[in-house]
Structure formats: C-alpha cells, structure tokens
Amino acid sequence: MRNVIGTICGWAADYFSMRVKLEDPDSLKPGRAYMMGFEPHSALPVGIPCVFSCCSPYLPPFCRGSLHALASSVCFAVPFVRQLWWWLGFRPADKKWVNRLLSSGKSVMLCPGGVQECLYMTTTDELVYLKKRHGFVRMALQHGAPLVPVFAFNQTKAYSWYRPGPPLFPAKLIAWVSRQIGAVPLIIYGQWGTPAPHRAHMSVVVGRPIEVPHLPEPPAEVVQQYLDAFISEMEALFERHKAEAGCESMKLVVM
C-alpha cells in the first residue's frame, strides 16, 4: 500500500511540475525534531500530501521516516478519509498528538494559519494568518524544537474557489459558520469545473531552522519573540524566492 500511495503522490507532484528547494540543507539534521510551519493554506493545501506525506518521493531526506504532517481532526471523523490520511502519515492536529510526536523525536508539519486564511485569501496576493498563532510556537519552545518556515508558491492557483459573503451573506455569518464546522464554506473547483486541479507550477521552499530554547513553561513575551521571528523569516523567504517561482508581482499579506 505504501508503494502505491508513494507512486500516486509522485504522479500528483509531477502533475504540478513540483520543485522542492531546501535553502540550507546542511542546517537540517536527520533525526532531529522540528516544528515545520507550512504556508499558505490556500483553498486546499495540496503541497503537503504531494511533498510531505511519509511515502512521497519528493520528501526531503532530512525528514524521511521522522515527519508527520497534521490535518484537521474533522478529516479523521470521515470513514476512508481517515484511513487515507493515516496511510499518508498524517495525524490529527491537536495538542495531544503534537506533544506525543515531538516527545518521541519526530518532526511535525502543520499549517499555522489553517482554514482561517480561507476567510481572507484573495486571487491577487498571498495571505498568511499568523499574528495570533502563538500555540505552535509555544509547543516548539516546550520541546526545544526549531521552527522551520515552509512556503508553497503557486499553490493558490491549483484550485479556483468561490466564498459566500456580502452582499448575499454577512461576513460575520460566514465567520461564525466557519467556527462551527471547522472549515470555511467554499465552492472549490479545478479544470473545466471538475475536481481535477489546475496545472499550477508549484515550488515548495523549506527555509532555515530558527533555533529556540527548551522552555517547559515559556513566558508569553518569549513566545511572542519567536512568533515574530518566524513571521519575519517567512516574509524574507517569500521575498527571496518569489521571482524565481514566477510570483514577482505578488505580495505577502500577514494577518
């Protein structure tokens, strides 16, 4: 089954002409636990299963056999989808699993902005929702796990989408519904209005790790310090690579 899933992940990555780049491969050590923050979420974060599933041929060498990506707990409540995510190496995005994985020396990949980004994303610029996301930084500090920014260029072009809103529906109503169901109500479609994604040329860049101290009870000001450092490095990573990825006219909006 792993071989079959790995082949499918490879086909999917090839469909997007996937390019994976590590800014500083020597700084990422095999066997070390990292807290990897993947952005943006986009309508669907297809870059995560294509590149970071446990059996993807595009999985960077430093995290082979030691990385688990996280998905919304809603995904694990649906039969078959639950098994599929598990085979891909995904685990539920909750504190229990993050602590369990980091404590065992495994690396964790999550999308800190999450589905909240779908409330504000546009088709003209990239958007990340990070300024209030202290939780993943706090857990990284509690385990001494370096923070690693990861950005997927052109992922937002993989699917077209329609988000209900004004004037038909108040923005506050959409936000409330999103909180209740754990997802933003989007109409998502690909080529010719089908589920097949558009052939976006994706580039996934893994940034340099941000070393953090090991603090079982990190003070709020230290959490804020390293969240600011993560945001700054994500912005710098975007600027360093956007031209090469064909996104030179785009801006990164941080909320």
PDB file of C-alpha atoms in Angstrom:
ATOM      1  CA  MET A   1       0.000   0.000   0.000  1.00  0.00           C
ATOM      2  CA  ARG A   2       2.854   2.416   0.857  1.00  0.00           C
ATOM      3  CA  ASN A   3       4.362   1.859  -2.592  1.00  0.00           C
ATOM      4  CA  VAL A   4       1.028   2.562  -4.270  1.00  0.00           C
ATOM      5  CA  ILE A   5       0.466   5.739  -2.252  1.00  0.00           C
ATOM      6  CA  GLY A   6       4.039   6.863  -2.886  1.00  0.00           C
ATOM      7  CA  THR A   7       3.552   6.399  -6.631  1.00  0.00           C
ATOM      8  CA  ILE A   8       0.312   8.405  -6.552  1.00  0.00           C
ATOM      9  CA  CYS A   9       1.990  11.206  -4.569  1.00  0.00           C
ATOM     10  CA  GLY A  10       4.785  11.258  -7.139  1.00  0.00           C
ATOM     11  CA  TRP A  11       2.309  11.487 -10.003  1.00  0.00           C
ATOM     12  CA  ALA A  12       0.487  14.326  -8.255  1.00  0.00           C
ATOM     13  CA  ALA A  13       3.731  16.238  -7.679  1.00  0.00           C
ATOM     14  CA  ASP A  14       4.772  15.709 -11.293  1.00  0.00           C
ATOM     15  CA  TYR A  15       1.359  16.988 -12.428  1.00  0.00           C
ATOM     16  CA  PHE A  16       2.201  20.286 -10.709  1.00  0.00           C
ATOM     17  CA  SER A  17       5.780  20.287 -12.089  1.00  0.00           C
ATOM     18  CA  MET A  18       6.768  20.324  -8.428  1.00  0.00           C
ATOM     19  CA  ARG A  19      10.089  21.826  -7.414  1.00  0.00           C
ATOM     20  CA  VAL A  20      11.325  21.370  -3.851  1.00  0.00           C
ATOM     21  CA  LYS A  21      14.173  23.529  -2.565  1.00  0.00           C
ATOM     22  CA  LEU A  22      15.955  23.498   0.784  1.00  0.00           C
ATOM     23  CA  GLU A  23      17.619  26.849   1.435  1.00  0.00           C
ATOM     24  CA  ASP A  24      20.308  25.339   3.663  1.00  0.00           C
ATOM     25  CA  PRO A  25      20.270  21.518   3.564  1.00  0.00           C
ATOM     26  CA  ASP A  26      23.199  21.196   5.963  1.00  0.00           C
ATOM     27  CA  SER A  27      21.305  23.029   8.721  1.00  0.00           C
ATOM     28  CA  LEU A  28      18.510  20.424   8.771  1.00  0.00           C
ATOM     29  CA  LYS A  29      19.718  17.338  10.608  1.00  0.00           C
ATOM     30  CA  PRO A  30      18.175  13.870  10.178  1.00  0.00           C
ATOM     31  CA  GLY A  31      16.731  12.509  13.401  1.00  0.00           C
ATOM     32  CA  ARG A  32      16.143  15.916  14.974  1.00  0.00           C
ATOM     33  CA  ALA A  33      12.616  17.029  15.848  1.00  0.00           C
ATOM     34  CA  TYR A  34      11.433  20.177  14.059  1.00  0.00           C
ATOM     35  CA  MET A  35       8.245  22.227  14.162  1.00  0.00           C
ATOM     36  CA  MET A  36       7.628  22.954  10.475  1.00  0.00           C
ATOM     37  CA  GLY A  37       5.142  25.694   9.586  1.00  0.00           C
ATOM     38  CA  PHE A  38       3.691  25.317   6.071  1.00  0.00           C
ATOM     39  CA  GLU A  39       2.051  28.279   4.358  1.00  0.00           C
ATOM     40  CA  PRO A  40      -0.256  29.258   2.790  1.00  0.00           C
ATOM     41  CA  HIS A  41      -3.296  27.080   3.418  1.00  0.00           C
ATOM     42  CA  SER A  42      -4.959  28.148   0.132  1.00  0.00           C
ATOM     43  CA  ALA A  43      -8.288  26.599  -0.824  1.00  0.00           C
ATOM     44  CA  LEU A  44      -6.626  23.196  -0.380  1.00  0.00           C
ATOM     45  CA  PRO A  45      -3.009  22.778   0.823  1.00  0.00           C
ATOM     46  CA  VAL A  46      -2.185  20.205  -1.867  1.00  0.00           C
ATOM     47  CA  GLY A  47       1.554  20.783  -1.462  1.00  0.00           C
ATOM     48  CA  ILE A  48       1.582  18.952   1.875  1.00  0.00           C
ATOM     49  CA  PRO A  49       0.492  15.474   0.680  1.00  0.00           C
ATOM     50  CA  CYS A  50       2.411  15.844  -2.592  1.00  0.00           C
ATOM     51  CA  VAL A  51       5.724  16.571  -0.864  1.00  0.00           C
ATOM     52  CA  PHE A  52       5.484  15.768   2.842  1.00  0.00           C
ATOM     53  CA  SER A  53       3.460  12.560   3.052  1.00  0.00           C
ATOM     54  CA  CYS A  54       5.532   9.769   4.564  1.00  0.00           C
ATOM     55  CA  CYS A  55       5.980   7.896   1.279  1.00  0.00           C
ATOM     56  CA  SER A  56       6.314  10.793  -1.178  1.00  0.00           C
ATOM     57  CA  PRO A  57       9.375  10.527  -3.447  1.00  0.00           C
ATOM     58  CA  TYR A  58       9.728  14.320  -3.023  1.00  0.00           C
ATOM     59  CA  LEU A  59      10.065  14.131   0.772  1.00  0.00           C
ATOM     60  CA  PRO A  60      13.338  15.875   1.740  1.00  0.00           C
ATOM     61  CA  PRO A  61      15.979  13.409   3.029  1.00  0.00           C
ATOM     62  CA  PHE A  62      16.344  15.013   6.464  1.00  0.00           C
ATOM     63  CA  CYS A  63      12.783  14.147   7.477  1.00  0.00           C
ATOM     64  CA  ARG A  64      12.318  10.720   5.912  1.00  0.00           C
ATOM     65  CA  GLY A  65      10.915   8.361   8.488  1.00  0.00           C
ATOM     66  CA  SER A  66      10.603  11.087  11.107  1.00  0.00           C
ATOM     67  CA  LEU A  67       7.966  13.569   9.888  1.00  0.00           C
ATOM     68  CA  HIS A  68       4.216  13.576  10.391  1.00  0.00           C
ATOM     69  CA  ALA A  69       2.032  16.249   8.841  1.00  0.00           C
ATOM     70  CA  LEU A  70      -1.094  17.265  10.727  1.00  0.00           C
ATOM     71  CA  ALA A  71      -4.622  17.566   9.347  1.00  0.00           C
ATOM     72  CA  SER A  72      -7.846  18.869  10.845  1.00  0.00           C
ATOM     73  CA  SER A  73      -9.480  16.452  13.259  1.00  0.00           C
ATOM     74  CA  VAL A  74     -12.575  16.646  11.037  1.00  0.00           C
ATOM     75  CA  CYS A  75     -10.695  14.614   8.409  1.00  0.00           C
ATOM     76  CA  PHE A  76     -10.307  11.721  10.848  1.00  0.00           C
ATOM     77  CA  ALA A  77     -14.034  11.591  11.547  1.00  0.00           C
ATOM     78  CA  VAL A  78     -14.853  10.552   7.965  1.00  0.00           C
ATOM     79  CA  PRO A  79     -14.559   6.846   7.042  1.00  0.00           C
ATOM     80  CA  PHE A  80     -11.962   6.057   4.351  1.00  0.00           C
ATOM     81  CA  VAL A  81     -10.655   9.639   4.510  1.00  0.00           C
ATOM     82  CA  ARG A  82      -9.400   8.771   7.998  1.00  0.00           C
ATOM     83  CA  GLN A  83      -7.579   5.683   6.686  1.00  0.00           C
ATOM     84  CA  LEU A  84      -6.184   7.591   3.704  1.00  0.00           C
ATOM     85  CA  TRP A  85      -4.706  10.348   5.866  1.00  0.00           C
ATOM     86  CA  TRP A  86      -3.249   7.756   8.233  1.00  0.00           C
ATOM     87  CA  TRP A  87      -1.562   5.880   5.367  1.00  0.00           C
ATOM     88  CA  LEU A  88      -0.110   9.205   4.182  1.00  0.00           C
ATOM     89  CA  GLY A  89       1.444   9.652   7.622  1.00  0.00           C
ATOM     90  CA  PHE A  90      -0.944  12.415   8.717  1.00  0.00           C
ATOM     91  CA  ARG A  91      -2.090  12.732  12.311  1.00  0.00           C
ATOM     92  CA  PRO A  92      -4.862  14.835  13.942  1.00  0.00           C
ATOM     93  CA  ALA A  93      -3.961  18.484  14.530  1.00  0.00           C
ATOM     94  CA  ASP A  94      -4.336  18.640  18.289  1.00  0.00           C
ATOM     95  CA  LYS A  95      -2.024  19.257  21.241  1.00  0.00           C
ATOM     96  CA  LYS A  96      -2.006  15.623  22.302  1.00  0.00           C
ATOM     97  CA  TRP A  97      -0.569  14.445  19.011  1.00  0.00           C
ATOM     98  CA  VAL A  98       1.910  17.310  18.701  1.00  0.00           C
ATOM     99  CA  ASN A  99       3.276  16.615  22.174  1.00  0.00           C
ATOM    100  CA  ARG A 100       3.390  12.874  21.536  1.00  0.00           C
ATOM    101  CA  LEU A 101       5.296  13.246  18.270  1.00  0.00           C
ATOM    102  CA  LEU A 102       7.791  15.864  19.438  1.00  0.00           C
ATOM    103  CA  SER A 103       8.429  13.963  22.666  1.00  0.00           C
ATOM    104  CA  SER A 104       9.322  10.881  20.631  1.00  0.00           C
ATOM    105  CA  GLY A 105      11.791  12.820  18.476  1.00  0.00           C
ATOM    106  CA  LYS A 106       9.508  13.103  15.448  1.00  0.00           C
ATOM    107  CA  SER A 107       9.102  16.274  13.409  1.00  0.00           C
ATOM    108  CA  VAL A 108       5.702  17.880  12.938  1.00  0.00           C
ATOM    109  CA  MET A 109       4.363  19.836   9.961  1.00  0.00           C
ATOM    110  CA  LEU A 110       1.276  21.982  10.293  1.00  0.00           C
ATOM    111  CA  CYS A 111      -0.301  24.960   8.605  1.00  0.00           C
ATOM    112  CA  PRO A 112      -0.412  27.536  11.432  1.00  0.00           C
ATOM    113  CA  GLY A 113      -2.825  29.845   9.619  1.00  0.00           C
ATOM    114  CA  GLY A 114      -5.211  26.983   8.952  1.00  0.00           C
ATOM    115  CA  VAL A 115      -8.655  27.389   7.448  1.00  0.00           C
ATOM    116  CA  GLN A 116      -8.844  30.894   8.926  1.00  0.00           C
ATOM    117  CA  GLU A 117      -6.846  32.016   5.898  1.00  0.00           C
ATOM    118  CA  CYS A 118      -9.703  30.960   3.630  1.00  0.00           C
ATOM    119  CA  LEU A 119     -11.826  33.743   5.138  1.00  0.00           C
ATOM    120  CA  TYR A 120      -9.444  36.418   3.860  1.00  0.00           C
ATOM    121  CA  MET A 121      -7.475  34.987   0.919  1.00  0.00           C
ATOM    122  CA  THR A 122      -7.623  36.686  -2.471  1.00  0.00           C
ATOM    123  CA  THR A 123      -6.668  35.720  -6.006  1.00  0.00           C
ATOM    124  CA  THR A 124      -4.147  38.547  -6.406  1.00  0.00           C
ATOM    125  CA  ASP A 125      -1.813  38.174  -3.406  1.00  0.00           C
ATOM    126  CA  GLU A 126      -0.717  35.521  -0.936  1.00  0.00           C
ATOM    127  CA  LEU A 127      -2.111  35.706   2.590  1.00  0.00           C
ATOM    128  CA  VAL A 128      -0.994  34.080   5.840  1.00  0.00           C
ATOM    129  CA  TYR A 129      -2.829  34.319   9.170  1.00  0.00           C
ATOM    130  CA  LEU A 130      -0.042  34.192  11.747  1.00  0.00           C
ATOM    131  CA  LYS A 131      -0.087  37.165  14.124  1.00  0.00           C
ATOM    132  CA  LYS A 132      -2.390  35.431  16.619  1.00  0.00           C
ATOM    133  CA  ARG A 133      -0.996  31.921  16.177  1.00  0.00           C
ATOM    134  CA  HIS A 134       1.013  31.507  19.365  1.00  0.00           C
ATOM    135  CA  GLY A 135       0.158  27.867  20.035  1.00  0.00           C
ATOM    136  CA  PHE A 136       2.578  26.168  17.642  1.00  0.00           C
ATOM    137  CA  VAL A 137       5.430  28.406  18.808  1.00  0.00           C
ATOM    138  CA  ARG A 138       4.649  27.642  22.449  1.00  0.00           C
ATOM    139  CA  MET A 139       4.766  23.904  21.783  1.00  0.00           C
ATOM    140  CA  ALA A 140       8.034  24.258  19.852  1.00  0.00           C
ATOM    141  CA  LEU A 141       9.561  26.027  22.865  1.00  0.00           C
ATOM    142  CA  GLN A 142       8.236  23.401  25.266  1.00  0.00           C
ATOM    143  CA  HIS A 143      10.127  20.730  23.323  1.00  0.00           C
ATOM    144  CA  GLY A 144      13.102  22.791  22.134  1.00  0.00           C
ATOM    145  CA  ALA A 145      12.133  22.022  18.531  1.00  0.00           C
ATOM    146  CA  PRO A 146      13.469  24.541  15.976  1.00  0.00           C
ATOM    147  CA  LEU A 147      10.863  26.367  13.906  1.00  0.00           C
ATOM    148  CA  VAL A 148      11.135  25.818  10.150  1.00  0.00           C
ATOM    149  CA  PRO A 149       9.210  28.080   7.730  1.00  0.00           C
ATOM    150  CA  VAL A 150       7.951  26.415   4.537  1.00  0.00           C
ATOM    151  CA  PHE A 151       6.237  28.233   1.667  1.00  0.00           C
ATOM    152  CA  ALA A 152       4.386  26.739  -1.316  1.00  0.00           C
ATOM    153  CA  PHE A 153       4.483  29.139  -4.253  1.00  0.00           C
ATOM    154  CA  ASN A 154       1.595  28.929  -6.769  1.00  0.00           C
ATOM    155  CA  GLN A 155      -0.386  26.506  -4.621  1.00  0.00           C
ATOM    156  CA  THR A 156      -3.189  29.066  -4.593  1.00  0.00           C
ATOM    157  CA  LYS A 157      -3.538  28.566  -8.365  1.00  0.00           C
ATOM    158  CA  ALA A 158      -4.253  24.844  -8.056  1.00  0.00           C
ATOM    159  CA  TYR A 159      -7.967  25.420  -7.435  1.00  0.00           C
ATOM    160  CA  SER A 160     -10.459  28.133  -8.232  1.00  0.00           C
ATOM    161  CA  TRP A 161     -12.901  28.991  -5.499  1.00  0.00           C
ATOM    162  CA  TYR A 162     -15.967  30.963  -4.563  1.00  0.00           C
ATOM    163  CA  ARG A 163     -16.507  32.170  -0.993  1.00  0.00           C
ATOM    164  CA  PRO A 164     -20.044  33.230   0.045  1.00  0.00           C
ATOM    165  CA  GLY A 165     -20.167  36.703   1.509  1.00  0.00           C
ATOM    166  CA  PRO A 166     -21.573  40.215   1.147  1.00  0.00           C
ATOM    167  CA  PRO A 167     -23.971  41.250  -0.210  1.00  0.00           C
ATOM    168  CA  LEU A 168     -25.725  37.860  -0.087  1.00  0.00           C
ATOM    169  CA  PHE A 169     -24.364  36.795   3.303  1.00  0.00           C
ATOM    170  CA  PRO A 170     -22.894  38.948   6.112  1.00  0.00           C
ATOM    171  CA  ALA A 171     -19.179  38.382   6.676  1.00  0.00           C
ATOM    172  CA  LYS A 172     -19.825  37.728  10.391  1.00  0.00           C
ATOM    173  CA  LEU A 173     -22.241  34.927   9.497  1.00  0.00           C
ATOM    174  CA  ILE A 174     -19.644  33.208   7.307  1.00  0.00           C
ATOM    175  CA  ALA A 175     -17.061  33.550  10.089  1.00  0.00           C
ATOM    176  CA  TRP A 176     -19.498  32.051  12.611  1.00  0.00           C
ATOM    177  CA  VAL A 177     -20.368  29.115  10.340  1.00  0.00           C
ATOM    178  CA  SER A 178     -16.661  28.500   9.779  1.00  0.00           C
ATOM    179  CA  ARG A 179     -16.025  28.284  13.507  1.00  0.00           C
ATOM    180  CA  GLN A 180     -18.917  25.861  13.984  1.00  0.00           C
ATOM    181  CA  ILE A 181     -17.927  23.403  11.265  1.00  0.00           C
ATOM    182  CA  GLY A 182     -14.147  23.845  11.455  1.00  0.00           C
ATOM    183  CA  ALA A 183     -13.912  24.864   7.790  1.00  0.00           C
ATOM    184  CA  VAL A 184     -14.761  27.840   5.616  1.00  0.00           C
ATOM    185  CA  PRO A 185     -17.744  27.157   3.298  1.00  0.00           C
ATOM    186  CA  LEU A 186     -16.064  27.372  -0.099  1.00  0.00           C
ATOM    187  CA  ILE A 187     -17.083  26.189  -3.529  1.00  0.00           C
ATOM    188  CA  ILE A 188     -13.851  24.715  -4.923  1.00  0.00           C
ATOM    189  CA  TYR A 189     -13.288  23.574  -8.492  1.00  0.00           C
ATOM    190  CA  GLY A 190     -10.451  22.849 -10.868  1.00  0.00           C
ATOM    191  CA  GLN A 191     -10.098  22.425 -14.611  1.00  0.00           C
ATOM    192  CA  TRP A 192     -13.369  22.750 -16.554  1.00  0.00           C
ATOM    193  CA  GLY A 193     -15.273  22.974 -13.269  1.00  0.00           C
ATOM    194  CA  THR A 194     -14.213  19.470 -12.215  1.00  0.00           C
ATOM    195  CA  PRO A 195     -12.321  18.256  -9.104  1.00  0.00           C
ATOM    196  CA  ALA A 196      -9.153  17.923 -11.244  1.00  0.00           C
ATOM    197  CA  PRO A 197      -6.799  20.728 -10.135  1.00  0.00           C
ATOM    198  CA  HIS A 198      -5.340  23.307 -12.473  1.00  0.00           C
ATOM    199  CA  ARG A 199      -1.768  22.527 -13.566  1.00  0.00           C
ATOM    200  CA  ALA A 200      -0.085  25.163 -11.437  1.00  0.00           C
ATOM    201  CA  HIS A 201       3.730  25.073 -11.460  1.00  0.00           C
ATOM    202  CA  MET A 202       4.418  24.745  -7.762  1.00  0.00           C
ATOM    203  CA  SER A 203       7.616  25.491  -5.863  1.00  0.00           C
ATOM    204  CA  VAL A 204       7.954  24.457  -2.230  1.00  0.00           C
ATOM    205  CA  VAL A 205      10.793  26.143  -0.359  1.00  0.00           C
ATOM    206  CA  VAL A 206      11.983  24.911   3.040  1.00  0.00           C
ATOM    207  CA  GLY A 207      13.662  27.712   4.960  1.00  0.00           C
ATOM    208  CA  ARG A 208      16.446  27.692   7.501  1.00  0.00           C
ATOM    209  CA  PRO A 209      15.573  26.456  11.009  1.00  0.00           C
ATOM    210  CA  ILE A 210      15.074  29.029  13.756  1.00  0.00           C
ATOM    211  CA  GLU A 211      16.727  27.679  16.890  1.00  0.00           C
ATOM    212  CA  VAL A 212      14.642  28.000  20.051  1.00  0.00           C
ATOM    213  CA  PRO A 213      15.423  27.368  23.733  1.00  0.00           C
ATOM    214  CA  HIS A 214      13.873  24.431  25.590  1.00  0.00           C
ATOM    215  CA  LEU A 215      11.378  26.015  27.992  1.00  0.00           C
ATOM    216  CA  PRO A 216       8.733  23.757  29.571  1.00  0.00           C
ATOM    217  CA  GLU A 217       6.765  26.870  30.646  1.00  0.00           C
ATOM    218  CA  PRO A 218       7.669  29.589  28.141  1.00  0.00           C
ATOM    219  CA  PRO A 219       6.723  33.159  29.165  1.00  0.00           C
ATOM    220  CA  ALA A 220       4.303  34.969  26.879  1.00  0.00           C
ATOM    221  CA  GLU A 221       6.921  37.515  25.852  1.00  0.00           C
ATOM    222  CA  VAL A 222       9.298  34.744  24.729  1.00  0.00           C
ATOM    223  CA  VAL A 223       6.526  33.079  22.722  1.00  0.00           C
ATOM    224  CA  GLN A 224       5.822  36.432  21.050  1.00  0.00           C
ATOM    225  CA  GLN A 225       9.536  36.937  20.342  1.00  0.00           C
ATOM    226  CA  TYR A 226       9.810  33.663  18.438  1.00  0.00           C
ATOM    227  CA  LEU A 227       6.477  34.100  16.679  1.00  0.00           C
ATOM    228  CA  ASP A 228       7.764  37.463  15.412  1.00  0.00           C
ATOM    229  CA  ALA A 229      10.986  35.763  14.313  1.00  0.00           C
ATOM    230  CA  PHE A 230       9.022  33.084  12.438  1.00  0.00           C
ATOM    231  CA  ILE A 231       6.866  35.692  10.681  1.00  0.00           C
ATOM    232  CA  SER A 232       9.917  37.758   9.725  1.00  0.00           C
ATOM    233  CA  GLU A 233      11.683  34.720   8.282  1.00  0.00           C
ATOM    234  CA  MET A 234       8.557  33.665   6.374  1.00  0.00           C
ATOM    235  CA  GLU A 235       8.321  37.134   4.842  1.00  0.00           C
ATOM    236  CA  ALA A 236      12.029  37.091   3.951  1.00  0.00           C
ATOM    237  CA  LEU A 237      11.745  33.596   2.438  1.00  0.00           C
ATOM    238  CA  PHE A 238       8.842  34.766   0.282  1.00  0.00           C
ATOM    239  CA  GLU A 239      10.781  37.774  -0.977  1.00  0.00           C
ATOM    240  CA  ARG A 240      13.924  35.747  -1.687  1.00  0.00           C
ATOM    241  CA  HIS A 241      12.164  33.201  -3.880  1.00  0.00           C
ATOM    242  CA  LYS A 242       9.048  34.803  -5.365  1.00  0.00           C
ATOM    243  CA  ALA A 243      10.731  35.931  -8.596  1.00  0.00           C
ATOM    244  CA  GLU A 244      12.238  32.506  -9.215  1.00  0.00           C
ATOM    245  CA  ALA A 245       8.803  30.956  -8.667  1.00  0.00           C
ATOM    246  CA  GLY A 246       7.154  33.340 -11.144  1.00  0.00           C
ATOM    247  CA  CYS A 247       5.372  35.330  -8.436  1.00  0.00           C
ATOM    248  CA  GLU A 248       7.370  38.560  -8.627  1.00  0.00           C
ATOM    249  CA  SER A 249       4.231  40.729  -8.855  1.00  0.00           C
ATOM    250  CA  MET A 250       2.608  39.191  -5.775  1.00  0.00           C
ATOM    251  CA  LYS A 251       2.720  40.483  -2.207  1.00  0.00           C
ATOM    252  CA  LEU A 252       2.616  38.513   1.012  1.00  0.00           C
ATOM    253  CA  VAL A 253      -0.081  39.817   3.348  1.00  0.00           C
ATOM    254  CA  VAL A 254       0.385  38.854   7.001  1.00  0.00           C
ATOM    255  CA  MET A 255      -2.630  38.994   9.299  1.00  0.00           C
TER     256      MET A 255
END
